Amino acid sequence: MLPEPIRNAIDVASNAVWGPWTMALLLGTGVFLTIRLRFVQVARFREGLRAMVPAQASGAGTLSPFQAFMTALGASIGTGNIAGVATAIVSGGPGALFWIWVYGFFATSIKFCEAVLGIQYRKVHGDRLSAGPMHYLKDGLGSPKLAWLYAVIAGVAALTTTPFTQPNSIAVVWQSQFNIPPLYSGLGLAVLTWLVVIGGVKSIGRAAEKLAPLKVGLYLAGGLIVILTHAAQLPSVFALILREAFSMEAAGGGALGVGMMTAMRYGIARGIYANEAGYGTAAVAYGTAQTDAPVKQGLQAVMEVFIVSCVTSTISALVILASGAWTSGLTSTAVVAQAFNTAIPTVGGWVVAFCAFLFGYTTLIGWAYYGEQFLEYAFGLRITKPYRWIYCGLVVFGAMGKVETIWAWGDLMNGLQVFPNLVGLIGLSGVAASVLRRPKAQEPQVGTTAPPLA
């Protein structure tokens, strides 16, 4: 669809944004916040498990705490956990999985801060609520210009990445399994997305509450069957993962450290695409929760990253590696479908196709709300309706795009929104640490009354 010079330019820009400095910044921020929060992902893990149980609303907000959790989980567990992990393994080698795990461990503290600060600095006015990094950048960090810049970048990213990456991954597997042309897949997804998105955040929350648990359970069941079928290969697979994670040469030979840097680049880039820690989207999702307990929502965010990085992403990688499908020449969801078919002929591919639909669809509707919040902050409420229609329309084009270019563009735009968000997280880490240390009885009333959104 795009001329080759433009595709090449996108690849170059994407690789530049995801250079060593970006990986160092993400990992460094995760390490810093983990220490600042006293290893909250380990010390409060059991409490995080309990926090996933549905609870009653107890404060200002739009969604119940469980709906907010499911919206965040539904949005982050998208085809990035299938197609994104697959492209990480195919492009970055088996060692990419190790770096997905590494970033996932430290990313839990990043997402904890995003959720806590999202509630702490959200704006509530009547039945309208606005939450996201732009508010803690403006009101917490005192930088309205950086807040506006983040909102514009993140809004454009939501509008021009998710309607492309998610439908594209769904269309790839539907074409490989059912011979459905990408155009038809795109049209069907656009209509289904419109039916939910046009109803706003409450409609999105209700859909996510029902679909998110279903998709995780189904994918785990199918993935475990594939892994058990190839259980004899697991020791050599884990050895391969660790060896390639620190390889000093590319697969075909090359300069010192090329293999390790490639594995890190794709592992961290796809890792953040899978768990979304660092984007700032958690501040939007958890900021909608009807709760006065930011720590509980923060612990839900910790569990969200754990589920994404250590469970669903690992399942995707292991089925590809253990089955040998990663060397087949296929990519995206098609390679995962082939891996499932090795253990469950025909039906396995159908399971991946259905899961890709559920994963992609819930991410589509969740990110629609994220982008809406960002662009409303930057340009006012007048943009809401046009945004929703354009967002749904782009789904059709996304289904027909070229896989590599689609993901490179996603990496580029999502990488750009990371920088201002991390500035806010580092600058306000003391606020998150203070909230975490408070006894439950002393947790402050959160959310502020703001003038009407213009």
Coordinates of C-alpha atoms in Angstrom, one line a residue:
M1 CA 0.0 0.0 0.0
L2 CA 2.9 2.4 0.8
P3 CA 5.8 3.1 -1.7
E4 CA 9.0 1.4 -0.8
P5 CA 10.9 4.6 0.1
I6 CA 8.3 5.4 2.7
R7 CA 8.4 1.8 4.1
N8 CA 12.2 2.1 4.3
A9 CA 12.0 5.4 6.1
I10 CA 9.6 4.0 8.6
D11 CA 12.0 1.1 9.3
V12 CA 14.9 3.5 9.7
A13 CA 13.0 5.8 12.1
S14 CA 11.7 2.8 14.1
N15 CA 15.2 1.4 14.6
A16 CA 16.5 4.8 15.5
V17 CA 13.8 5.3 18.2
W18 CA 14.4 1.8 19.6
G19 CA 18.2 2.3 19.8
P20 CA 20.3 1.3 22.8
W21 CA 19.4 4.5 24.6
T22 CA 15.7 3.7 24.6
M23 CA 16.2 0.2 25.9
A24 CA 18.5 1.6 28.6
L25 CA 16.0 4.3 29.6
L26 CA 13.1 1.8 29.9
L27 CA 15.1 -0.8 31.8
G28 CA 16.8 1.9 33.9
T29 CA 13.4 3.4 34.8
G30 CA 12.0 0.0 35.7
V31 CA 15.0 -0.7 37.9
F32 CA 14.8 2.7 39.6
L33 CA 11.1 2.4 40.3
T34 CA 11.5 -1.1 41.5
I35 CA 14.1 0.0 44.1
R36 CA 12.1 3.2 44.9
L37 CA 8.9 1.1 45.5
R38 CA 10.9 -1.5 47.5
F39 CA 10.2 -4.4 45.0
V40 CA 6.5 -3.9 45.2
Q41 CA 6.0 -6.6 42.5
V42 CA 7.5 -9.2 44.9
A43 CA 6.6 -7.9 48.3
R44 CA 2.9 -7.3 47.5
F45 CA 2.4 -10.1 45.0
R46 CA 0.0 -12.1 47.1
E47 CA -2.0 -8.9 47.8
G48 CA -2.0 -8.3 44.0
L49 CA -3.6 -11.8 43.5
R50 CA -6.4 -10.9 45.9
A51 CA -6.8 -7.5 44.2
M52 CA -8.0 -9.2 41.0
V53 CA -11.2 -10.4 42.7
P54 CA -14.1 -8.2 41.7
A55 CA -14.8 -5.5 44.3
Q56 CA -17.5 -2.9 45.0
A57 CA -17.2 0.6 43.8
S58 CA -16.0 2.9 46.5
G59 CA -15.4 6.4 45.0
A60 CA -15.6 8.7 42.1
G61 CA -15.1 7.2 38.7
T62 CA -16.8 5.8 35.6
L63 CA -16.1 2.0 35.7
S64 CA -16.2 -0.5 38.5
P65 CA -12.6 -1.4 39.7
F66 CA -13.0 -4.8 38.1
Q67 CA -14.2 -3.3 34.8
A68 CA -11.2 -0.9 34.8
F69 CA -8.9 -3.9 35.4
M70 CA -10.5 -5.9 32.6
T71 CA -10.4 -2.9 30.3
A72 CA -6.6 -2.5 30.9
L73 CA -6.0 -6.2 30.7
G74 CA -8.1 -6.5 27.6
A75 CA -6.3 -3.6 25.9
S76 CA -2.8 -4.9 26.8
I77 CA -3.5 -8.6 26.0
G78 CA -3.9 -8.0 22.3
T79 CA -2.4 -9.6 19.2
G80 CA 0.9 -8.2 20.5
N81 CA 0.9 -11.2 22.7
I82 CA 0.5 -13.5 19.6
A83 CA 1.7 -11.6 16.6
G84 CA 4.1 -9.3 18.5
V85 CA 5.8 -12.1 20.3
A86 CA 5.9 -14.1 17.1
T87 CA 7.6 -11.3 15.1
A88 CA 10.0 -10.8 18.1
I89 CA 11.1 -14.4 17.9
V90 CA 11.2 -14.5 14.1
S91 CA 13.1 -11.2 13.8
G92 CA 15.1 -11.1 17.0
G93 CA 15.7 -14.8 17.6
P94 CA 14.8 -17.0 20.5
G95 CA 16.8 -14.8 22.9
A96 CA 14.1 -12.1 22.5
L97 CA 11.9 -14.0 24.9
F98 CA 14.5 -13.6 27.7
W99 CA 14.4 -9.8 27.3
I100 CA 10.6 -9.9 27.3
W101 CA 10.8 -11.5 30.7
V102 CA 13.5 -9.1 32.0
Y103 CA 11.5 -6.1 30.9
G104 CA 8.3 -7.7 32.2
F105 CA 9.7 -8.0 35.7
F106 CA 10.8 -4.4 36.0
A107 CA 7.8 -3.1 34.0
T108 CA 5.5 -4.1 36.8
S109 CA 6.8 -1.2 38.9
I110 CA 6.4 1.2 35.9
K111 CA 2.7 0.2 35.5
F112 CA 2.1 0.4 39.2
C113 CA 3.2 4.0 39.1
E114 CA 1.1 4.7 36.0
A115 CA -2.1 3.3 37.7
V116 CA -1.5 5.1 41.0
L117 CA -0.7 8.4 39.4
G118 CA -3.6 8.0 37.0
I119 CA -6.0 7.9 39.9
Q120 CA -4.2 10.5 42.0
Y121 CA -4.3 13.2 39.3
R122 CA -7.5 12.4 37.4
K123 CA -10.1 15.1 36.8
V124 CA -13.7 14.5 37.6
H125 CA -16.6 16.9 36.7
G126 CA -20.1 15.5 37.1
D127 CA -20.4 12.4 35.0
R128 CA -17.3 13.2 33.0
L129 CA -13.9 12.0 33.8
S130 CA -10.5 12.5 32.3
A131 CA -7.4 10.6 33.3
G132 CA -3.9 9.9 31.8
P133 CA -0.3 10.9 31.9
M134 CA -1.1 14.4 30.6
H135 CA -2.8 15.2 34.0
Y136 CA 0.2 14.1 36.1
L137 CA 2.6 15.8 33.8
K138 CA 0.6 19.0 34.1
D139 CA -0.6 19.0 37.7
G140 CA 2.0 16.8 39.3
L141 CA 5.2 17.7 37.4
G142 CA 4.0 21.2 36.6
S143 CA 4.7 21.0 32.9
P144 CA 1.6 21.8 30.8
K145 CA 3.6 21.9 27.5
L146 CA 5.0 18.4 28.1
A147 CA 1.5 17.3 29.0
W148 CA 0.1 18.6 25.7
L149 CA 3.0 17.1 23.7
Y150 CA 2.4 13.7 25.3
A151 CA -1.4 13.9 24.6
V152 CA -0.8 14.8 20.9
I153 CA 1.8 12.0 20.4
A154 CA -0.2 9.4 22.3
G155 CA -3.4 10.4 20.5
V156 CA -1.9 10.1 17.1
A157 CA -0.2 6.8 18.1
A158 CA -3.6 5.4 19.3
L159 CA -5.3 6.5 16.0
T160 CA -2.6 5.3 13.6
T161 CA -1.2 2.1 15.3
T162 CA -3.9 0.0 17.0
P163 CA -6.4 0.2 14.1
F164 CA -3.6 -1.1 11.9
T165 CA -1.7 -3.7 14.0
Q166 CA -4.6 -5.5 15.6
P167 CA -6.8 -5.9 12.4
N168 CA -3.7 -6.8 10.4
S169 CA -2.8 -9.7 12.8
I170 CA -6.4 -10.9 12.7
A171 CA -6.6 -10.7 8.9
V172 CA -3.3 -12.6 8.5
V173 CA -4.4 -15.6 10.5
W174 CA -8.0 -15.6 9.0
Q175 CA -6.6 -15.6 5.5
S176 CA -4.1 -18.4 6.3
Q177 CA -6.8 -20.6 8.1
F178 CA -10.0 -19.7 6.3
N179 CA -9.0 -18.0 3.0
I180 CA -10.9 -14.9 4.0
P181 CA -9.6 -11.9 2.1
P182 CA -8.2 -9.1 4.3
L183 CA -10.7 -6.6 3.0
Y184 CA -13.6 -8.7 4.3
S185 CA -11.9 -9.2 7.7
G186 CA -11.3 -5.4 7.9
L187 CA -14.9 -4.5 7.1
G188 CA -16.3 -7.0 9.7
L189 CA -13.9 -5.8 12.4
A190 CA -14.7 -2.1 11.6
V191 CA -18.4 -2.7 12.1
L192 CA -17.9 -4.7 15.3
T193 CA -15.6 -2.0 16.7
W194 CA -18.0 0.8 15.8
L195 CA -20.9 -1.0 17.7
V196 CA -18.9 -0.8 21.0
V197 CA -16.8 2.3 20.6
I198 CA -19.6 4.6 19.6
G199 CA -21.2 3.8 23.0
G200 CA -18.3 5.3 25.0
V201 CA -16.3 4.0 27.9
K202 CA -19.1 2.3 29.8
S203 CA -19.9 0.2 26.7
I204 CA -16.2 -0.6 26.4
G205 CA -15.9 -1.6 30.0
R206 CA -18.9 -4.0 29.8
A207 CA -17.5 -5.7 26.7
A208 CA -14.0 -6.0 28.2
E209 CA -15.4 -7.5 31.4
K210 CA -16.9 -10.4 29.5
L211 CA -14.3 -11.0 26.8
A212 CA -11.0 -10.6 28.6
P213 CA -11.3 -13.6 30.9
L214 CA -12.6 -15.8 28.0
K215 CA -9.7 -15.0 25.7
V216 CA -7.0 -15.6 28.3
G217 CA -8.5 -18.9 29.4
L218 CA -9.0 -20.2 25.8
Y219 CA -5.5 -19.3 24.7
L220 CA -3.8 -20.8 27.8
A221 CA -5.6 -24.0 27.3
G222 CA -4.7 -24.4 23.7
G223 CA -1.1 -23.2 24.3
L224 CA -0.5 -25.7 27.1
I225 CA -1.7 -28.6 24.9
V226 CA 0.9 -27.6 22.2
I227 CA 3.6 -27.2 24.8
L228 CA 2.9 -30.6 26.4
T229 CA 2.9 -32.2 23.0
H230 CA 6.4 -31.0 22.4
A231 CA 7.5 -31.3 26.1
A232 CA 10.6 -33.3 25.1
Q233 CA 11.9 -30.2 23.3
L234 CA 11.6 -27.8 26.2
P235 CA 15.0 -28.3 27.8
S236 CA 16.8 -27.5 24.5
V237 CA 14.4 -24.6 23.9
F238 CA 15.2 -23.0 27.2
A239 CA 18.9 -23.5 26.6
L240 CA 18.5 -21.9 23.2
I241 CA 16.7 -18.9 24.7
L242 CA 19.4 -18.2 27.2
R243 CA 22.2 -18.8 24.8
E244 CA 20.8 -16.5 22.1
A245 CA 19.9 -13.8 24.6
F246 CA 23.6 -13.2 25.2
S247 CA 24.9 -14.2 21.8
M248 CA 27.9 -12.1 20.6
E249 CA 27.1 -12.8 17.0
A250 CA 24.1 -12.5 14.7
A251 CA 22.6 -15.8 13.5
G252 CA 24.6 -15.7 10.3
G253 CA 27.8 -14.3 11.9
G254 CA 28.7 -10.6 12.2
A255 CA 29.9 -7.9 14.5
L256 CA 30.4 -8.4 18.2
G257 CA 27.2 -8.0 20.2
V258 CA 24.9 -7.8 17.1
G259 CA 22.9 -10.9 18.1
M260 CA 22.4 -9.8 21.7
M261 CA 21.4 -6.2 20.7
T262 CA 18.9 -7.6 18.1
A263 CA 17.4 -9.9 20.7
M264 CA 17.2 -7.0 23.2
R265 CA 15.7 -4.6 20.6
Y266 CA 12.9 -6.9 19.6
G267 CA 12.4 -8.4 23.0
I268 CA 12.0 -5.0 24.8
A269 CA 10.1 -3.3 21.9
R270 CA 7.7 -6.2 21.6
G271 CA 7.7 -6.7 25.3
I272 CA 6.4 -3.2 25.8
Y273 CA 4.0 -3.6 23.0
A274 CA 2.6 -6.7 24.8
N275 CA 2.4 -5.3 28.4
E276 CA 2.2 -1.5 27.5
A277 CA 4.1 -0.5 30.6
G278 CA 5.8 2.8 29.8
Y279 CA 3.1 4.0 27.3
G280 CA 1.0 5.6 30.0
T281 CA -2.2 3.9 28.9
A282 CA -2.6 2.3 32.4
A283 CA -3.2 5.8 33.8
V284 CA -6.2 6.1 31.5
A285 CA -7.7 2.7 32.2
Y286 CA -7.2 2.5 36.0
G287 CA -8.0 6.2 36.3
T288 CA -11.6 5.4 35.4
A289 CA -12.1 3.1 38.4
Q290 CA -14.7 4.0 41.0
T291 CA -12.3 3.7 43.9
D292 CA -10.5 5.7 46.6
A293 CA -7.8 3.1 46.9
P294 CA -5.1 3.8 44.3
V295 CA -2.8 1.1 45.7
K296 CA -5.2 -1.6 44.9
Q297 CA -5.5 -0.5 41.3
G298 CA -1.7 -0.3 41.2
L299 CA -1.5 -3.9 42.4
Q300 CA -4.0 -4.9 39.7
A301 CA -1.6 -3.3 37.2
V302 CA 1.2 -5.3 38.6
M303 CA -0.8 -8.5 38.0
E304 CA -1.7 -7.4 34.6
V305 CA 1.9 -7.1 33.5
F306 CA 2.7 -10.5 35.1
I307 CA -0.1 -12.2 33.2
V308 CA 0.9 -10.6 29.9
S309 CA 4.7 -10.9 30.1
C310 CA 5.1 -14.2 32.1
V311 CA 2.1 -16.1 31.0
T312 CA 0.5 -15.2 27.6
S313 CA 3.7 -14.0 25.9
T314 CA 5.6 -17.0 27.2
I315 CA 2.9 -19.4 25.9
S316 CA 3.2 -17.8 22.4
A317 CA 7.0 -18.0 22.4
L318 CA 7.2 -21.6 23.6
V319 CA 4.7 -23.0 21.2
I320 CA 6.6 -21.3 18.3
L321 CA 10.0 -22.5 19.5
A322 CA 9.1 -26.0 20.7
S323 CA 7.2 -26.8 17.5
G324 CA 10.0 -25.5 15.3
A325 CA 7.5 -23.2 13.5
W326 CA 9.7 -20.2 14.1
T327 CA 12.0 -21.3 11.2
S328 CA 9.1 -21.9 8.8
G329 CA 9.4 -18.6 7.0
L330 CA 6.0 -17.5 8.3
T331 CA 5.5 -14.5 10.6
S332 CA 2.8 -12.8 12.8
T333 CA -0.2 -14.9 13.8
A334 CA 0.3 -17.3 10.9
V335 CA 3.4 -18.8 12.5
V336 CA 1.5 -19.3 15.8
A337 CA -1.4 -21.0 14.0
Q338 CA 1.1 -23.3 12.3
A339 CA 2.6 -24.1 15.7
F340 CA -0.8 -24.9 17.2
N341 CA -1.6 -27.1 14.1
T342 CA 1.4 -29.3 14.9
A343 CA -0.3 -30.5 18.1
I344 CA -4.0 -30.0 17.2
P345 CA -4.3 -30.4 13.4
T346 CA -6.7 -27.9 11.8
V347 CA -8.5 -27.2 15.1
G348 CA -5.3 -25.6 16.5
G349 CA -5.2 -23.0 13.7
W350 CA -8.9 -22.3 14.3
V351 CA -8.2 -21.7 18.0
V352 CA -5.5 -19.2 17.2
A353 CA -7.8 -17.5 14.7
F354 CA -10.5 -17.1 17.3
C355 CA -8.1 -16.0 20.0
A356 CA -6.5 -13.5 17.6
F357 CA -9.9 -12.1 17.0
L358 CA -10.7 -11.8 20.8
F359 CA -7.2 -10.5 21.6
G360 CA -7.3 -7.9 18.8
Y361 CA -10.9 -6.9 19.2
T362 CA -10.6 -6.1 23.0
T363 CA -7.4 -4.2 22.3
L364 CA -9.1 -2.2 19.5
I365 CA -12.0 -1.1 21.8
G366 CA -9.7 -0.4 24.7
W367 CA -7.3 1.7 22.7
A368 CA -10.1 3.6 21.1
Y369 CA -10.9 5.0 24.5
Y370 CA -7.2 5.8 25.3
G371 CA -6.8 7.8 22.1
E372 CA -10.1 9.6 22.7
Q373 CA -8.9 10.7 26.1
F374 CA -5.6 11.9 24.8
L375 CA -7.0 13.9 21.9
E376 CA -9.9 15.4 23.9
Y377 CA -7.2 16.8 26.3
A378 CA -5.3 18.3 23.4
F379 CA -8.1 19.6 21.2
G380 CA -11.4 19.5 23.3
L381 CA -14.6 17.5 23.1
R382 CA -15.4 18.6 19.6
I383 CA -13.0 16.0 18.3
T384 CA -14.7 13.0 20.0
K385 CA -17.2 12.0 17.4
P386 CA -15.0 12.5 14.3
Y387 CA -12.2 10.6 16.1
R388 CA -14.5 7.5 16.8
W389 CA -15.6 7.4 13.1
I390 CA -12.1 7.8 11.7
Y391 CA -10.7 5.2 14.2
C392 CA -13.2 2.6 13.1
G393 CA -12.7 3.4 9.4
L394 CA -8.9 2.9 9.6
V395 CA -9.5 -0.7 10.8
V396 CA -10.3 -1.6 7.2
F397 CA -7.0 -0.3 5.9
G398 CA -5.1 -1.9 8.7
A399 CA -6.3 -5.3 7.8
M400 CA -4.8 -5.0 4.3
G401 CA -1.4 -3.5 5.2
K402 CA 2.1 -5.1 5.0
V403 CA 3.0 -6.9 8.3
E404 CA 6.5 -5.6 8.7
T405 CA 5.7 -2.0 7.9
I406 CA 2.6 -2.1 10.2
W407 CA 4.7 -3.2 13.2
A408 CA 7.6 -0.9 12.4
W409 CA 5.1 2.1 12.4
G410 CA 3.6 0.8 15.7
D411 CA 7.1 0.6 17.3
L412 CA 7.9 4.1 16.1
M413 CA 4.8 5.9 17.4
N414 CA 4.6 4.0 20.6
G415 CA 8.3 4.6 21.3
L416 CA 7.8 8.3 20.9
Q417 CA 5.1 8.5 23.6
V418 CA 7.4 6.6 26.1
F419 CA 9.8 9.5 26.6
P420 CA 7.5 12.2 28.1
N421 CA 5.7 9.6 30.2
L422 CA 8.9 8.3 31.7
V423 CA 9.9 11.8 32.6
G424 CA 6.6 12.1 34.6
L425 CA 7.0 8.7 36.3
I426 CA 10.6 9.4 37.4
G427 CA 9.7 12.9 38.6
L428 CA 6.6 11.8 40.5
S429 CA 8.0 8.5 41.8
G430 CA 8.1 9.9 45.3
V431 CA 4.3 10.5 45.2
A432 CA 3.7 6.9 44.2
A433 CA 6.1 5.7 46.9
S434 CA 4.4 7.8 49.5
V435 CA 0.9 6.5 48.6
L436 CA 2.2 2.9 48.7
R437 CA 3.6 3.4 52.2
R438 CA 0.4 4.8 53.7
P439 CA -1.7 2.4 55.8
K440 CA -5.0 1.6 54.0
A441 CA -7.0 3.6 56.5
Q442 CA -5.0 6.7 55.6
E443 CA -5.3 6.4 51.8
P444 CA -6.2 9.9 50.6
Q445 CA -9.4 10.8 48.7
V446 CA -8.2 11.0 45.1
G447 CA -9.4 12.7 41.9
T448 CA -10.0 16.4 41.7
T449 CA -12.9 18.5 40.6
A450 CA -12.1 20.2 37.4
P451 CA -13.8 22.7 35.2
P452 CA -15.8 21.3 32.3
L453 CA -13.7 19.8 29.5
A454 CA -13.6 22.2 26.6

